[in-house]
Coordinates of C-alpha atoms in Angstrom, one line a residue:
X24 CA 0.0 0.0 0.0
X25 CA 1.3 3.6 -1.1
X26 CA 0.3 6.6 0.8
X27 CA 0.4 10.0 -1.6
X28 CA 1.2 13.4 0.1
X29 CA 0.3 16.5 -2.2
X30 CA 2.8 19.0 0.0
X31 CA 4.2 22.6 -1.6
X32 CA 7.2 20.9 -3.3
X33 CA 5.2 18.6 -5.5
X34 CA 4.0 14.9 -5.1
X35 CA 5.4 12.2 -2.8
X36 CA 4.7 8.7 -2.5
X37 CA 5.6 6.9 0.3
X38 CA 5.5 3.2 1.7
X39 CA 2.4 3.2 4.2
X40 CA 4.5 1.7 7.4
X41 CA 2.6 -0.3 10.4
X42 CA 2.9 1.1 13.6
X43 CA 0.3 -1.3 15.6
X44 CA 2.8 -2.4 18.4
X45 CA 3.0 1.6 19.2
X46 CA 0.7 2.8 21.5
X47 CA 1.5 6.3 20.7
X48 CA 0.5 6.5 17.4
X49 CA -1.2 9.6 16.5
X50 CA -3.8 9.9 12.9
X51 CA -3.4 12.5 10.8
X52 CA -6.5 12.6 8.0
X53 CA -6.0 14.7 4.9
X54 CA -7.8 16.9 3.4
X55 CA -8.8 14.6 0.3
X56 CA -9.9 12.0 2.9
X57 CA -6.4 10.2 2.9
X58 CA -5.4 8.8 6.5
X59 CA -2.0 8.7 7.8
X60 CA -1.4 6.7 11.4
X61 CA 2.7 7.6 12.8
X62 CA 4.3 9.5 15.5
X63 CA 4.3 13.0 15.4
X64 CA 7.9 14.1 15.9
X65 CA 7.8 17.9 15.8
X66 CA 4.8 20.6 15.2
X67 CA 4.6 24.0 14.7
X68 CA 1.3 26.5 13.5
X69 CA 2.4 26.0 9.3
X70 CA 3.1 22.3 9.3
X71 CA 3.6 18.3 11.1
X72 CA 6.6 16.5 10.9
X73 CA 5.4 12.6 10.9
X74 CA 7.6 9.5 11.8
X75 CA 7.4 6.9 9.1
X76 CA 10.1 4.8 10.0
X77 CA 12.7 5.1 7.9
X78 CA 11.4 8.5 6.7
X79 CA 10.0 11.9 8.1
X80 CA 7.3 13.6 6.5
X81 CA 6.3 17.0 6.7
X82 CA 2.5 18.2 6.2
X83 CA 1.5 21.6 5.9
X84 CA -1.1 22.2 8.0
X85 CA -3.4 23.8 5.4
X86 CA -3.8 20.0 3.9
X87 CA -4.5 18.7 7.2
X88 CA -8.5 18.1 8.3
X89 CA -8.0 16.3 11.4
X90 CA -5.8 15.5 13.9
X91 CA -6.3 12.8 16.9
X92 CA -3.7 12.3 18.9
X93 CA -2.4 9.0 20.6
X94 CA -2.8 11.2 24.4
X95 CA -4.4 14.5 23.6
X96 CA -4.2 16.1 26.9
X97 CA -1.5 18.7 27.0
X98 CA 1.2 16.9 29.7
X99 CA 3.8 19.7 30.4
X100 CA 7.5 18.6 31.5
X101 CA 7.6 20.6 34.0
X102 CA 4.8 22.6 35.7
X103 CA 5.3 25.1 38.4
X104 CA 2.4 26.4 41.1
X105 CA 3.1 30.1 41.3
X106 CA 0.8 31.4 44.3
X107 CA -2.5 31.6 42.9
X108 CA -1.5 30.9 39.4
X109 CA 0.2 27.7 37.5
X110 CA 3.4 27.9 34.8
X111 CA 4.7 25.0 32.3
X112 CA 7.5 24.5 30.2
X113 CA 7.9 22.6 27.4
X114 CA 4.3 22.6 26.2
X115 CA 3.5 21.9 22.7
X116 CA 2.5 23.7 20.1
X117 CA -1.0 23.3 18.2
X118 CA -3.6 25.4 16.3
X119 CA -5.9 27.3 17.7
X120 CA -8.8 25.0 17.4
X121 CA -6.9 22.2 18.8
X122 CA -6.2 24.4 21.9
X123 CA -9.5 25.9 22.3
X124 CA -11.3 22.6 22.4
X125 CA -9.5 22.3 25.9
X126 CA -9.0 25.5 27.3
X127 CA -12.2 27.0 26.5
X128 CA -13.8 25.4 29.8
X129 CA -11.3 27.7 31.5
X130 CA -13.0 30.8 29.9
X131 CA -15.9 32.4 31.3
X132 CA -18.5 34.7 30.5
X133 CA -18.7 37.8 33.4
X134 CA -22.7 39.0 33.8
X135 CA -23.1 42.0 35.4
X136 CA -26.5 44.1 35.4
X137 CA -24.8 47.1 32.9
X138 CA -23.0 44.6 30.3
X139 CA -21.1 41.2 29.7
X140 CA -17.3 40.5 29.6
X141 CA -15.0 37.9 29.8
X142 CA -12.7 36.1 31.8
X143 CA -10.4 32.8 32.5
X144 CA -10.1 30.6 36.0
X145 CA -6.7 30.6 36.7
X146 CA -7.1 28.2 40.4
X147 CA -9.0 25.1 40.7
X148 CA -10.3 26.8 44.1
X149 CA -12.0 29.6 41.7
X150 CA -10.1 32.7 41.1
X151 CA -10.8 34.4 37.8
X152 CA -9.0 37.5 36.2
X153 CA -11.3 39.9 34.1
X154 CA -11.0 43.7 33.6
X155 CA -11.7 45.9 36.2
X156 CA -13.7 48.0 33.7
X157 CA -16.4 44.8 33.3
X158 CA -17.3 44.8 37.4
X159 CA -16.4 48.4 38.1
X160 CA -19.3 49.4 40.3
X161 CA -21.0 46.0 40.0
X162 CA -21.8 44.0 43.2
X163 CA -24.3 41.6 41.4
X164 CA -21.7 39.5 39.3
X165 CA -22.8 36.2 37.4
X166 CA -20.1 33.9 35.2
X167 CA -20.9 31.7 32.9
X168 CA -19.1 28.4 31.9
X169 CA -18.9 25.7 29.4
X170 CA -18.1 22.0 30.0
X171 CA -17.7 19.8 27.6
X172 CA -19.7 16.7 28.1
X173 CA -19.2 14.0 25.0
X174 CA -19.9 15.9 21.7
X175 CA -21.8 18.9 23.4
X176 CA -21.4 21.9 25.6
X177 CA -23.1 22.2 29.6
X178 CA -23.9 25.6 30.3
X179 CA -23.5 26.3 33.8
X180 CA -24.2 29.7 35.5
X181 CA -22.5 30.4 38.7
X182 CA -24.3 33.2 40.3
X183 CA -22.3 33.4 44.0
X184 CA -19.0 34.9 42.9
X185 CA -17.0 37.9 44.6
X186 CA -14.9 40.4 44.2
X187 CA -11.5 40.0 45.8
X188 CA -8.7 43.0 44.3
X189 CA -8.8 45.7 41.6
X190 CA -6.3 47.4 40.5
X191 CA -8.0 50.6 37.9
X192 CA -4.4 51.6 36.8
X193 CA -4.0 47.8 35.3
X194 CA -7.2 47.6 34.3
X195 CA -7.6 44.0 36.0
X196 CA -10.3 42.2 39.0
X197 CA -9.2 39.2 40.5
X198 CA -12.4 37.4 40.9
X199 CA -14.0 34.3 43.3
X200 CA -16.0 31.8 42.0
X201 CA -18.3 30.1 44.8
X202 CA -17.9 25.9 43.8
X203 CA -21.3 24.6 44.1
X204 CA -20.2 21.4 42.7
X205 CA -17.5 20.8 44.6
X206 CA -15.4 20.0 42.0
X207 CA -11.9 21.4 40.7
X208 CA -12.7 24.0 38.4
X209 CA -10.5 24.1 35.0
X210 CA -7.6 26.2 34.4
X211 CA -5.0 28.1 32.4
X212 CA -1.4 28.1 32.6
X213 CA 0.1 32.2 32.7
X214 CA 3.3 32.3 30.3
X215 CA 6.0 31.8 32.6
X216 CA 8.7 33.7 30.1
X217 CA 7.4 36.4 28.7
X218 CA 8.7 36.4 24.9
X219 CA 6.4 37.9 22.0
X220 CA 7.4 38.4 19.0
X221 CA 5.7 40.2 16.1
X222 CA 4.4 38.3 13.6
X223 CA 3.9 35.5 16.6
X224 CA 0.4 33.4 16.4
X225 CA -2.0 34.6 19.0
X226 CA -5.8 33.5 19.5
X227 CA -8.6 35.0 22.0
X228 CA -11.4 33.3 23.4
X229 CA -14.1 35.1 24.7
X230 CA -18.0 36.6 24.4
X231 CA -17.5 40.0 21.9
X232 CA -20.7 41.0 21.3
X233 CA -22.6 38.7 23.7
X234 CA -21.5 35.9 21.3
X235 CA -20.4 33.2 23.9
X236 CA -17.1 30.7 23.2
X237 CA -16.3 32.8 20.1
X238 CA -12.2 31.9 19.0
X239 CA -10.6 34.9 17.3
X240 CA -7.3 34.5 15.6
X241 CA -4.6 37.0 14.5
X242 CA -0.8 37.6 15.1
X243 CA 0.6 40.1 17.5
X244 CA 1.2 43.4 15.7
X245 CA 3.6 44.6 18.3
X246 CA 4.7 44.3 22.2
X247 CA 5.6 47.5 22.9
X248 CA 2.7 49.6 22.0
X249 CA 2.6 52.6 25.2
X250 CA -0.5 54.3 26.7
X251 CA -0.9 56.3 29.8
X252 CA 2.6 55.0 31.0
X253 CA 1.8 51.3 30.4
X254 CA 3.2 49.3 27.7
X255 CA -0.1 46.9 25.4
X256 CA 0.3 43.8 23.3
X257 CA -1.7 45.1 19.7
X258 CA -2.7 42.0 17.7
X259 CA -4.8 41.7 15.2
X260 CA -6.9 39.5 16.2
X261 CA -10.8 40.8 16.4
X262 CA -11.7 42.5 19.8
X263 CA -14.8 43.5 20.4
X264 CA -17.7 44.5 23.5
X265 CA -17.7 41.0 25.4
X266 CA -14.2 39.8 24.7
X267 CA -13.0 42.4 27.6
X268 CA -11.1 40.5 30.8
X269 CA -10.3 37.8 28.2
X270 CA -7.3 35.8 27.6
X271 CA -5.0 36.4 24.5
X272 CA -3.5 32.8 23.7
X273 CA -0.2 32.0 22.4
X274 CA -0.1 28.4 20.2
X275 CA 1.2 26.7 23.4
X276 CA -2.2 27.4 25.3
X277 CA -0.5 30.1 27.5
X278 CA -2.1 33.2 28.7
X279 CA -0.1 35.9 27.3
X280 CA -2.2 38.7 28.0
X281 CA -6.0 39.8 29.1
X282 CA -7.9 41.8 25.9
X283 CA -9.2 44.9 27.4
X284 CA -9.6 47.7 24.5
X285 CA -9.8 48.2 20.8
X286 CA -9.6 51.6 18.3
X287 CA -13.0 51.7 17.5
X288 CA -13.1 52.7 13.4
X289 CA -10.2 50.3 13.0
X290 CA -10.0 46.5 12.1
X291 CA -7.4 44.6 13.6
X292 CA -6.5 46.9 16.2
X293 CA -7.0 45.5 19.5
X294 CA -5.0 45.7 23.1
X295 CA -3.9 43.1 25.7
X296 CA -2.3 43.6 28.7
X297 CA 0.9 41.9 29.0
X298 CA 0.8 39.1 31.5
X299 CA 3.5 40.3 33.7
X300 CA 1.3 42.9 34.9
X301 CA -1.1 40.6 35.9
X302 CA 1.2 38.6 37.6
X303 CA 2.1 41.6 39.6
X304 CA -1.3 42.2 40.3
X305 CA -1.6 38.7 41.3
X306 CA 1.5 38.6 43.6
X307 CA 0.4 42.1 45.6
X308 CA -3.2 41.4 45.4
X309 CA -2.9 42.3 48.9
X310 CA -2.7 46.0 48.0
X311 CA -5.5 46.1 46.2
X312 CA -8.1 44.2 48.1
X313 CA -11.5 44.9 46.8
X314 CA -13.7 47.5 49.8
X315 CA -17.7 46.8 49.2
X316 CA -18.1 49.9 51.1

């Protein structure tokens, strides 16, 4: 049996290899229905590089219509507990879609009486960062999540959730989220490192416009992009009313940065905040405990 491979440099048959003795074989259907079952030795956002034996193969991603993986949860090498937040190294890389499938039960949707945001769980005990801007002078807060159960989605409203820090300047609330089901609640790794690049692959997740689990892609424009004395991630991938207090992904599944503004008459002109200001907030949330009063 012959496996053909239509790639960018022209057509390539190859000897279809058995790997049934290897429990971590990984399928990889094309585009025109073709199937092929090997190891996936490297991966980046343009193309697979597949273990045939004898030979490697490399697939650009743009042929590729599935992927299902031998162990598809994400298995860091190392992971680090950080206070209230969680690192990893040596995560690695998918698209977008692959990705969101598993960390959009991490995202929520923020309710409040005046408008809808966004925001990710960062502890299994609960604690969410938004935007400060989404439950500035709220004190009736719902979230919203999304479990995936089988081939569907569980909505779940928690209503119970409170207010712990905000810090204006930032822009960022560090919220609670009361577990009624007394279950771990799912959660996002922060970029440990902070390295963007322009041109580097970003994704949000998040509710613009009320539209809930709604996966924007773009690249990031710039790192270094200054307003009122802070320094903004500008990507261009679509922010809009709803994706506030949401994460900006890298291709890793880190957290890189929270959306929190766009330049409205523009298209692909939207802010995050860096995560290392988050992480500050984080670290001294102390200093910016939340007052009701």
């Amino acid at each position: 049996m012959h496996l053909s491979v239509f790639l960018l440099s022209g057509l390539i048959s190859l000897a279809a290899l058995s790997f049934a003795g290897n429990k971590n074989i990984d399928t990889v259907t094309l585009a025109d229905g073709q199937v092929i079952e090997a190891p996936i030795l490297k991966e980046t956002s343009e193309a697979l590089w597949l273990d045939l034996g004898e030979t490697v193969l490399r697939v650009d991603r743009k042929q590729i219509s599935d992927i299902k993986r031998a162990n598809n949860e994400i298995k860091p090498a190392r992971e680090k507990q950080a206070g209230l937040y969680r690192t990893a190294e040596d995560l690695p890389q998918r698209t977008p879609r692959e990705l969101a499938a598993g960390l959009g039960a991490a995202v929520v949707v923020v309710q409040t009486p005046s408008g809808t945001g966004s925001g990710f769980i960062i502890n299994p005990e609960g604690y969410t960062i938004t935007n400060a801007h989404v439950i500035q002078g709220e004190k009736e807060i719902k979230c919203v999540m999304f479990r995936r159960e089988g081939r569907d989605f569980r909505r779940r409203v928690i209503n119970d959730v409170e207010i712990i820090a905000v810090n204006n300047h930032l822009d960022l609330a560090l919220l609670k989220l009361k577990n009624e089901e007394n279950t771990p609640f799912p959660t996002v790794y922060l970029q440990k490192d902070e390295k963007l690049d322009a041109g580097q692959e970003v994704f949000a997740i998040g509710a613009p416009l009320g539209l809930e689990r709604t996966l924007s892609e773009g690249v990031i424009a710039t790192s270094q992009r200054s307003f009122n004395g802070l320094t903004y991630i500008q990507t261009t991938a679509q922010i809009n009313p709803g994706n506030s207090g949401g994460p900006l992904f890298n291709t890793r599944g880190e957290v890189i940065g929270v959306t929190n503004m766009k330049i409205t008459m523009g298209e692909g002109l939207g802010f995050a905040i860096p995560i290392r200001y988050v992480k500050d907030f984080l670290n001294n949330r102390d200093a910016f405990a939340y007052d009701s009063d």
